[in-house]
XYZ file of C-alpha atoms in Angstrom:
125
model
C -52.951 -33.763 4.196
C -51.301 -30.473 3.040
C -51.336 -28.782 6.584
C -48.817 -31.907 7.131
C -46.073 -30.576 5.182
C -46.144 -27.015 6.999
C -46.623 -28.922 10.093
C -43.619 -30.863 9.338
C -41.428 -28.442 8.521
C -42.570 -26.254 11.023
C -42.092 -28.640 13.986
C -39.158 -30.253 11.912
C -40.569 -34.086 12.999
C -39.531 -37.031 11.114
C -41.802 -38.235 8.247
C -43.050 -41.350 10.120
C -43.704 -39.281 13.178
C -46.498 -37.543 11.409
C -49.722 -36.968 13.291
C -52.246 -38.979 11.949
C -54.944 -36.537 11.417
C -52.829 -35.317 8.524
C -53.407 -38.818 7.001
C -50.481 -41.148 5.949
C -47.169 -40.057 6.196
C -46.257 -41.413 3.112
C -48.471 -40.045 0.941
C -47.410 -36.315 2.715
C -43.653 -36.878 2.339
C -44.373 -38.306 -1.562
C -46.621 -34.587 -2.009
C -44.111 -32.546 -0.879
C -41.417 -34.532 -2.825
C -43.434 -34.251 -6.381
C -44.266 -30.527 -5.700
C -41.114 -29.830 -4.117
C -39.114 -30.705 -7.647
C -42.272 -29.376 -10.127
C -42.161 -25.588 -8.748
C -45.171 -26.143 -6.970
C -44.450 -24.627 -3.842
C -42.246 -21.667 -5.813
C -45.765 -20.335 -7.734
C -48.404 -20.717 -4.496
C -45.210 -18.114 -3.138
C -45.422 -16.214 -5.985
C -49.394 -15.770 -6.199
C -49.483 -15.340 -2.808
C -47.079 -12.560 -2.437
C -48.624 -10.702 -5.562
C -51.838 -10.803 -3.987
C -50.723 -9.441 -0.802
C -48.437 -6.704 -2.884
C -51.645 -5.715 -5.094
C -53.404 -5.323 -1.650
C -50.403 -2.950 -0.150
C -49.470 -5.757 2.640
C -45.751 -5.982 1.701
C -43.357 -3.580 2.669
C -40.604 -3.751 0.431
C -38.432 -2.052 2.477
C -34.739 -3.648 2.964
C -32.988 -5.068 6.240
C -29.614 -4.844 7.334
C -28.431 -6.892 10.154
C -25.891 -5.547 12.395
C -25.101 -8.909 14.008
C -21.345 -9.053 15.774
C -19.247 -11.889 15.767
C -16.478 -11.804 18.106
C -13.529 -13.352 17.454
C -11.245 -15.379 20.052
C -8.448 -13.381 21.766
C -5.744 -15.029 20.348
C -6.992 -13.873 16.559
C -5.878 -10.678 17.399
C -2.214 -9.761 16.185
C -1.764 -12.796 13.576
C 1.582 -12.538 11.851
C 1.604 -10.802 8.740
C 4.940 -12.803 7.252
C 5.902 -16.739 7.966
C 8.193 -17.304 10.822
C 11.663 -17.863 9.918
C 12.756 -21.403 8.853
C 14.857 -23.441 11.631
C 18.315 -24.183 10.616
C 19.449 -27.436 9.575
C 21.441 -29.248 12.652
C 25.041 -28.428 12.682
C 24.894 -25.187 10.603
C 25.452 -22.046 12.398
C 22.679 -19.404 12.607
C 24.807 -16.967 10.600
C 25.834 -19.653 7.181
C 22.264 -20.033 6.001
C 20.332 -16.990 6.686
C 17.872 -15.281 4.240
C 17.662 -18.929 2.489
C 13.976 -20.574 2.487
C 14.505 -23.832 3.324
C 14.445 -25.764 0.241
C 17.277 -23.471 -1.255
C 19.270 -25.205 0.834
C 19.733 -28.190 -0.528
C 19.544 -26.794 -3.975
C 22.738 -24.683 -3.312
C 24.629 -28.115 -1.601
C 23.587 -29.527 -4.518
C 25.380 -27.530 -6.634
C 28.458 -27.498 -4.528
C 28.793 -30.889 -4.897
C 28.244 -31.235 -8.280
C 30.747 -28.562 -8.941
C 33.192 -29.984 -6.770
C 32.845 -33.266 -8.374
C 33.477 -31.253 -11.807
C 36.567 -29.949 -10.465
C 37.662 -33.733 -8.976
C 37.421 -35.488 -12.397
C 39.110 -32.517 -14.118
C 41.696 -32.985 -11.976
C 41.696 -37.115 -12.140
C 41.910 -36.804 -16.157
C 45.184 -34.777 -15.852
């Protein structure tokens, strides 16, 4: 029954699709569950590789991988700052430039508000 679980994992079969000579698939999948969540599998690793360190059958030695991962032609050469904001229909190129786009509304905003200032002013009198 515990060859199952490498076998499992190792093959990377479904549960049911156990062989049977590991015994019932259920009772596999419920071991590996239980020692799965208890740390059971964590200390076997742990004895095992202090065993095998003890005996000088671990080099400790560190790997680097060098793996490349090309990127698609059209990566190359992204813009650095956003592309400049379309102008609103009927406004020439040359009225609204160096405005992000919501500042202009803001600013015909306060146009109007200050011409309507200036309209009742001029009403009251």
């Amino acid at each position: 029954m515990i060859d199952g679980i490498p076998h499992r994992v190792r093959t990377g079969v479904q549960w049911r699709d156990l062989p049977e000579r590991f015994g019932p698939w259920k009772t596999v999948y419920e071991r590996h569950r239980l020692w799965s969540g208890d740390g059971t599998w964590e200390r076997l690793l742990q004895q095992v590789q202090a065993a095998a360190d003890a005996a000088g059958e671990i080099d400790w030695g560190i790997s680097v991988d060098s793996t490349i991962v090309r990127a698609h032609q059209h990566a190359a050469g992204a813009r650095t700052e956003p592309p400049p904001a379309p102008a609103p229909k009927g406004v020439a190129m040359g009225d609204r430039q160096g405005e992000t786009p919501w500042q202009s509304p803001v600013t015909r905003l306060v146009e109007v508000a200050q011409e309507a200032a200036v309209l009742t002013t001029w009403l009251r009198t």
